Short mmCIF file of C-alpha atoms in Angstrom, two decimals:
data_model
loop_
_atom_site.label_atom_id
_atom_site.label_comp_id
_atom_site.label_asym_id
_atom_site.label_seq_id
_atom_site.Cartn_x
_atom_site.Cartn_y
_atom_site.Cartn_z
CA UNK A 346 -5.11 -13.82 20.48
CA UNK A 347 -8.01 -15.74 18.46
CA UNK A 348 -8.74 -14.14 14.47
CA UNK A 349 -12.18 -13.45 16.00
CA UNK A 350 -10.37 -11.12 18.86
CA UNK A 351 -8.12 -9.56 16.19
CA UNK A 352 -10.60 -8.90 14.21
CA UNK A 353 -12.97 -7.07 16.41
CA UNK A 354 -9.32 -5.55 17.46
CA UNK A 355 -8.70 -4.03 13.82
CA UNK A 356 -11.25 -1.35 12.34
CA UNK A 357 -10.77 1.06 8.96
CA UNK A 358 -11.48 4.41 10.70
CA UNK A 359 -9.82 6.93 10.91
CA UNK A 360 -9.85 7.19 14.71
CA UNK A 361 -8.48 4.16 15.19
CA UNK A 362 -5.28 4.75 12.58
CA UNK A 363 -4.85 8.38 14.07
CA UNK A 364 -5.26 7.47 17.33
CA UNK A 365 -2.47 4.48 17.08
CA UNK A 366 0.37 6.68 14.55
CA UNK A 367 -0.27 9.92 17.39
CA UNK A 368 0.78 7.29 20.19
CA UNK A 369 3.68 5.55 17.56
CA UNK A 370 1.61 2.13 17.62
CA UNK A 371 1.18 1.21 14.09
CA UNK A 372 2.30 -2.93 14.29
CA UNK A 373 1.55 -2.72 10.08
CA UNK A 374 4.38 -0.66 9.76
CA UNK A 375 7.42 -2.04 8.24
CA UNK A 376 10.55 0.18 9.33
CA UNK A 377 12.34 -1.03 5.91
CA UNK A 378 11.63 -0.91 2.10
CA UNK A 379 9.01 -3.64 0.96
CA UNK A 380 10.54 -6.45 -0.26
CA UNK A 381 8.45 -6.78 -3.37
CA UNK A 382 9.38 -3.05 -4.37
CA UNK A 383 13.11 -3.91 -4.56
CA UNK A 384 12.91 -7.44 -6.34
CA UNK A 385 10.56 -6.14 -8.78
CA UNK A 386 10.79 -3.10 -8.96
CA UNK A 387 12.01 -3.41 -13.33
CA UNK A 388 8.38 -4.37 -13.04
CA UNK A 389 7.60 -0.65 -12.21
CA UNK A 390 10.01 1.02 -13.95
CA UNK A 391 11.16 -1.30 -17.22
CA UNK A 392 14.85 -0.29 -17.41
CA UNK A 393 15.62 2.47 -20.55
CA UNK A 394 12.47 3.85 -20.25
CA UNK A 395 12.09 7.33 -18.68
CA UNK A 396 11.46 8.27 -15.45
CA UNK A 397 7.83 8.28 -14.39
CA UNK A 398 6.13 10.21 -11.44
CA UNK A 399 4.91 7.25 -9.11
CA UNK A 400 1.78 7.50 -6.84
CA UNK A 401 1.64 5.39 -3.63
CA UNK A 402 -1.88 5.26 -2.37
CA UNK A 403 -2.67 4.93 1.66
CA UNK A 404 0.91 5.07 2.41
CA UNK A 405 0.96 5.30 5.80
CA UNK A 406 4.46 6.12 6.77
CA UNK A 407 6.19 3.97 4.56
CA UNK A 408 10.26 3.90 3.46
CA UNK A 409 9.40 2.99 -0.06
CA UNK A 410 8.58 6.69 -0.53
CA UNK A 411 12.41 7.70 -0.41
CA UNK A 412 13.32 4.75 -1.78
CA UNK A 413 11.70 5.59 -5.16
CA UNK A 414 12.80 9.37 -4.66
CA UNK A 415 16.00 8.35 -4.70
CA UNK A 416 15.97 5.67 -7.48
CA UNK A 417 14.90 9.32 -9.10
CA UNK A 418 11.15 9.53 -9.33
CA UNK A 419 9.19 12.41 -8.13
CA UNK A 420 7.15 10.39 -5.72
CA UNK A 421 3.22 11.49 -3.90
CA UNK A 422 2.12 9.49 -1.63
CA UNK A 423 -1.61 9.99 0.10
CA UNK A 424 -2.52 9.12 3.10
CA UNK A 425 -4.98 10.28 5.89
CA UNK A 426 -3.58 10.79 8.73
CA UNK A 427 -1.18 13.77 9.65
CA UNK A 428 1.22 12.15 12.13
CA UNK A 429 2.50 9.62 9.17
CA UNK A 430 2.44 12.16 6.52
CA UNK A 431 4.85 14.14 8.73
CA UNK A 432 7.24 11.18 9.83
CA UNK A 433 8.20 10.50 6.09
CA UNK A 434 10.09 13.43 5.76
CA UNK A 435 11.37 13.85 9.88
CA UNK A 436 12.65 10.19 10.02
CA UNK A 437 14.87 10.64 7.57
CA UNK A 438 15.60 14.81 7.76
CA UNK A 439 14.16 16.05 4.87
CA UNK A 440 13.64 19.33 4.48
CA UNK A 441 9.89 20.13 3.78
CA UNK A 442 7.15 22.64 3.54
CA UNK A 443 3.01 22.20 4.57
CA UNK A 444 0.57 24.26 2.68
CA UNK A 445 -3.18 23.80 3.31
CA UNK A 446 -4.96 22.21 -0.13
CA UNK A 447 -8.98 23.17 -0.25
CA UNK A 448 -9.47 20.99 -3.17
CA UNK A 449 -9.15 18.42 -1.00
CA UNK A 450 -9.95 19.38 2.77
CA UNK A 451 -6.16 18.38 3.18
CA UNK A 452 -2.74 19.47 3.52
CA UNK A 453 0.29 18.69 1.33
CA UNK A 454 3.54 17.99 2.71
CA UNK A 455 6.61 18.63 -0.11
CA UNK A 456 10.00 17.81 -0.31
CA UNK A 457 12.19 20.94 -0.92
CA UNK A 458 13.96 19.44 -3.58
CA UNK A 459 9.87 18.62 -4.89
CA UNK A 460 11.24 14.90 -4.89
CA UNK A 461 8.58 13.95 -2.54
CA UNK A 462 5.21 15.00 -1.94
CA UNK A 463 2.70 13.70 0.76
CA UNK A 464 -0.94 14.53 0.26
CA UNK A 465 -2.89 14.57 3.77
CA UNK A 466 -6.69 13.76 3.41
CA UNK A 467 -9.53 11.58 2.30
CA UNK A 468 -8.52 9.32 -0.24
CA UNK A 469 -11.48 9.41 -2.11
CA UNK A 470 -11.00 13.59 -2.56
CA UNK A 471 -7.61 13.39 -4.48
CA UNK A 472 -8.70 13.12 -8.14
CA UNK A 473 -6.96 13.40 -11.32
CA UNK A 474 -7.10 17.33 -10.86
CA UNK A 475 -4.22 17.55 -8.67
CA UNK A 476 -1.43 15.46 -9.61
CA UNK A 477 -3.10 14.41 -12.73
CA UNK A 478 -2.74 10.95 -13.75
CA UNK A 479 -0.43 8.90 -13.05
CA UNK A 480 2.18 6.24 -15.06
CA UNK A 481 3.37 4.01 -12.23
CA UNK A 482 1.66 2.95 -9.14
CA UNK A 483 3.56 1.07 -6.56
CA UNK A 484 0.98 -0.23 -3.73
CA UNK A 485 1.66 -1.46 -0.40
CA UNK A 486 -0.57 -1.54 2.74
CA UNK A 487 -4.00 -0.83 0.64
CA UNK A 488 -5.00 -4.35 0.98
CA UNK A 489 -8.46 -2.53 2.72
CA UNK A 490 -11.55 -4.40 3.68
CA UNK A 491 -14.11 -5.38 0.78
CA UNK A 492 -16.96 -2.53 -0.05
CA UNK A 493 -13.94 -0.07 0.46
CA UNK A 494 -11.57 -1.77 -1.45
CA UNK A 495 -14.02 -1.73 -4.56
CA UNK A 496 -14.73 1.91 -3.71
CA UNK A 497 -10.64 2.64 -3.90
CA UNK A 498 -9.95 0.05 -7.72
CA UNK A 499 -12.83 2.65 -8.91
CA UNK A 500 -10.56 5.65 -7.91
CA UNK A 501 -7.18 4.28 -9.13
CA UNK A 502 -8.83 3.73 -12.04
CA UNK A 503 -9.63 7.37 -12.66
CA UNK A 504 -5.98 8.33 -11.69
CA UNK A 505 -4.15 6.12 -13.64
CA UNK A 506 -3.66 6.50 -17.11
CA UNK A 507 -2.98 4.07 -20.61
CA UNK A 508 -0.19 2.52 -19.89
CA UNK A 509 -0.40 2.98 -16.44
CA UNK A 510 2.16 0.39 -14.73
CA UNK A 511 0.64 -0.44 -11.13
CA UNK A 512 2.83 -2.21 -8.98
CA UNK A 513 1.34 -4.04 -5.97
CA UNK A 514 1.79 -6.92 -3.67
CA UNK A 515 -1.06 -8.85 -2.38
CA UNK A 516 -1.93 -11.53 0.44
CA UNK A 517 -4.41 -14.36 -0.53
CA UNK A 518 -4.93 -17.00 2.50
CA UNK A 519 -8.28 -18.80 2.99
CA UNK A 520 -10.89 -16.13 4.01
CA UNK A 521 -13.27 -18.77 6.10
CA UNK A 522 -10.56 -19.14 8.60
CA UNK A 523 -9.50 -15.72 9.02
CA UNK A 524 -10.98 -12.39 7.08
CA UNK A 525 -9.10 -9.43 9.00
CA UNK A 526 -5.88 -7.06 8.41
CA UNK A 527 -3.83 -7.57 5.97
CA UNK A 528 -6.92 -8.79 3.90
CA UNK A 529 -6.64 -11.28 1.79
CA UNK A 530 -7.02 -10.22 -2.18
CA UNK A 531 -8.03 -12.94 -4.04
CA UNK A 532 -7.43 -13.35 -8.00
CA UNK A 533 -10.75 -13.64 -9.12
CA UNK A 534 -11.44 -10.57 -6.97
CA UNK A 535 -8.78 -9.18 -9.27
CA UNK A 536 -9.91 -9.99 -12.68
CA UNK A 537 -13.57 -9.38 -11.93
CA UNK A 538 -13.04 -5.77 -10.77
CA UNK A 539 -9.86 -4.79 -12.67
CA UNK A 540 -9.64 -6.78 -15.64
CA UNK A 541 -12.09 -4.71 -18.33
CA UNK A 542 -9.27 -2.02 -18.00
CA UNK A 543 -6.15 -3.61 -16.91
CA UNK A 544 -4.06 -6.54 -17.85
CA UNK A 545 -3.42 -8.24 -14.88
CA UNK A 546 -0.27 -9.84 -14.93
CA UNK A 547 1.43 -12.15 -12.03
CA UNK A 548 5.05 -11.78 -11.10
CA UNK A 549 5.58 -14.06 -8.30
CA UNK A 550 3.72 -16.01 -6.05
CA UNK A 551 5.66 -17.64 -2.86
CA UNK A 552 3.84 -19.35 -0.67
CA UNK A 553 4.74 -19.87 3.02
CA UNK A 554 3.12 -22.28 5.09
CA UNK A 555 3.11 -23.46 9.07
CA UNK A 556 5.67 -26.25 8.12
CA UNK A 557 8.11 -24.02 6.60
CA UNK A 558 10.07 -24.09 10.30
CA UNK A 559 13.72 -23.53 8.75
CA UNK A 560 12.65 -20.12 7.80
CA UNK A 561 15.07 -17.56 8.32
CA UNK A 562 15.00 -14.11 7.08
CA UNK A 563 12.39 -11.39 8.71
CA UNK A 564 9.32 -11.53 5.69
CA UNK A 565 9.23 -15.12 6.25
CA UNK A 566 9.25 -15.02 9.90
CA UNK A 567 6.25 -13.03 9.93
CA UNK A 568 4.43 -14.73 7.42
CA UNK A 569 4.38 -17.82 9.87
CA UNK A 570 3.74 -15.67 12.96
CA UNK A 571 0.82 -14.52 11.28
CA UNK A 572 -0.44 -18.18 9.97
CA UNK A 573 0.32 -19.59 13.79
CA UNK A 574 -1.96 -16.51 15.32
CA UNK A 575 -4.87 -17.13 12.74
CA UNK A 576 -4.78 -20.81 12.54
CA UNK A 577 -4.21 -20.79 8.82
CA UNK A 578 -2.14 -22.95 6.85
CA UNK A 579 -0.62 -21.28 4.00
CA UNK A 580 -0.58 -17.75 2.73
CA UNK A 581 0.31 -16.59 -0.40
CA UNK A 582 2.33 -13.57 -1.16
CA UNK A 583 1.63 -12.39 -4.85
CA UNK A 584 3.50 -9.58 -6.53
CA UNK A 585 1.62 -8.69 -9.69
CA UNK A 586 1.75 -5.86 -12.23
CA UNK A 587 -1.61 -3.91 -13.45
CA UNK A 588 -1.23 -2.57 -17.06
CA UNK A 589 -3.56 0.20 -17.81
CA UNK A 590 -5.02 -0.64 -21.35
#
């Protein structure tokens, strides 16, 4: 399939997410824990220092929510659509409760144990009012196309506060070949957006490129799968760490 088919493919609305989780075809999913929240995760949560309640923005249906609840942070993640908010806790049998939120036109999905929490609605509606804010961030999957991407760094500013250690990592690749999902992040993007009120600090950057045939384990693979189907040559996968000033 060309980038030019794959893009017209891929869309942000809602429709199209719901649509795809109610009918279990969501091909962004990754059915294990990212692998840039377990290398670097010290990044997150700096070992000695307490516990800190840890936000995960658009999280889709994602295992690193019960991988932080266990590693012993009360973890919320938001995320739009029900089906997703719903799997988190039936995949792996956690008991939960719904109540309907008006604050936010949304539902909240909890953990009985109030390890976990899953916030249903419009990203945009969950302010610092509910959860208040927040002293980790891990991000995965909110690499979002460009006017709503600056619309979201304007909210995560709001909910994160001083000290604020945000987690993420981000795909950079060149953006005149291909400009689609996952999109690429670039670190200019970064500094110009971000950098008045965080420190932007780079943990690792691995590149993979088309060449890189002896590849073996499953991130790699799919890097190269996804250079092959988008005729680009490298791609860069870039953990950083934001630092709220």
């Amino acid at each position: 399939m060309s980038s030019t088919l794959m893009q017209n493919e891929y869309t942000d609305s809602f429709d199209f997410y719901n649509t795809r989780y109610e009918n279990g075809i969501a091909p962004w999913h990754r059915p294990v824990v990212n692998w840039n929240l377990m290398k670097h995760y010290s990044n997150l949560a700096p070992e000695g220092e307490p516990l800190k309640k840890v936000l995960v923005p658009l999280c889709g249906k994602t295992c690193d929510i019960k991988y932080l609840a266990d590693k012993g942070h009360v973890t919320v993640g938001v995320e739009f659509c029900e089906r997703p908010c719903r799997e988190i806790f039936e995949r792996d049998q956690i008991d939960y409760t719904e109540k309907t939120v008006p604050e936010i036109e949304g539902k909240l999905f909890e953990s009985k144990d109030g390890k976990i929490k899953v916030y249903c609605c419009d990203f945009f509606k969950f302010g610092p009012e509910i959860e208040g804010q927040f002293e980790a961030v891990w991000e995965s999957g909110a690499q979002i196309e460009f006017d709503d991407r600056m619309k979201y760094y304007d909210q995560m500013k709001l909910l994160t506060a001083p000290g604020c250690r945000w987690l993420t990592g981000l795909y950079q690749y060149d953006l005149s070949i291909y400009n689609g999902i996952p999109y690429s992040v670039p670190h200019e993007q970064l500094v110009n957006k971000l950098g008045d009120d965080f420190d932007i600090v780079s943990v690792e950057k691995k590149t993979f490129s088309v060449g890189d045939e002896e590849a073996s384990h499953g991130n790699a693979k799919m890097m190269i799968n996804f250079l092959r189907m988008h005729n680009l040559k490298t791609i860069d996968d870039h953990a950083y760490v934001f630092i709220k000033k």
